[in-house]
């Protein structure tokens, strides 16, 4: 439950940074500031999702040969 709240808050902050970079482009802020805001917003928004999927891939045990081969046609094996 706590991780879900943290992910939602991180996505909200990332979305707000993304909106701020769009407002900066519209208002004529320097390109470096808007680029940094956009990059920070994307990293904050997608960071928890990327980290969670990477952890899931790293800790998942490999599939056995029988599990993998049952999806291939008989002539392939």
CSV table of C-alpha atoms in Angstrom, one decimal, residues 17-62:
chain,number,residue,atom,x,y,z
A,17,UNK,CA,7.3,18.8,-13.9
A,18,UNK,CA,6.2,17.9,-17.4
A,19,UNK,CA,3.5,20.6,-17.3
A,20,UNK,CA,6.0,23.1,-15.9
A,21,UNK,CA,8.3,22.4,-18.9
A,22,UNK,CA,5.4,23.0,-21.3
A,23,UNK,CA,4.5,26.2,-19.6
A,24,UNK,CA,8.2,27.2,-19.8
A,25,UNK,CA,8.2,26.6,-23.5
A,26,UNK,CA,5.0,28.6,-23.9
A,27,UNK,CA,6.3,31.5,-21.8
A,28,UNK,CA,9.7,31.6,-23.5
A,29,UNK,CA,12.0,30.3,-20.7
A,30,UNK,CA,15.5,29.4,-21.7
A,31,UNK,CA,15.8,26.0,-23.5
A,32,UNK,CA,18.2,24.5,-20.9
A,33,UNK,CA,15.7,25.0,-18.1
A,34,UNK,CA,12.7,23.6,-20.0
A,35,UNK,CA,14.9,20.6,-21.2
A,36,UNK,CA,15.9,19.9,-17.6
A,37,UNK,CA,12.4,20.1,-16.4
A,38,UNK,CA,11.2,17.8,-19.1
A,39,UNK,CA,13.9,15.2,-18.4
A,40,UNK,CA,13.4,15.4,-14.7
A,41,UNK,CA,9.6,14.9,-15.1
A,42,UNK,CA,10.1,11.9,-17.4
A,43,UNK,CA,12.6,10.3,-15.0
A,44,UNK,CA,10.4,10.9,-11.9
A,45,UNK,CA,7.2,9.7,-13.8
A,46,UNK,CA,8.8,6.5,-15.2
A,47,UNK,CA,11.4,5.8,-12.5
A,48,UNK,CA,9.3,3.7,-10.2
A,49,UNK,CA,7.8,1.7,-13.1
A,50,UNK,CA,11.3,0.9,-14.6
A,51,UNK,CA,12.7,0.0,-11.2
A,52,UNK,CA,9.8,-2.4,-10.3
A,53,UNK,CA,10.0,-4.1,-13.7
A,54,UNK,CA,13.8,-4.5,-13.5
A,55,UNK,CA,13.5,-6.0,-10.0
A,56,UNK,CA,10.8,-8.4,-11.2
A,57,UNK,CA,13.0,-9.6,-14.1
A,58,UNK,CA,16.1,-10.0,-11.9
A,59,UNK,CA,14.5,-12.1,-9.2
A,60,UNK,CA,12.4,-14.3,-11.4
A,61,UNK,CA,13.8,-17.8,-11.7
A,62,UNK,CA,14.6,-19.0,-15.2
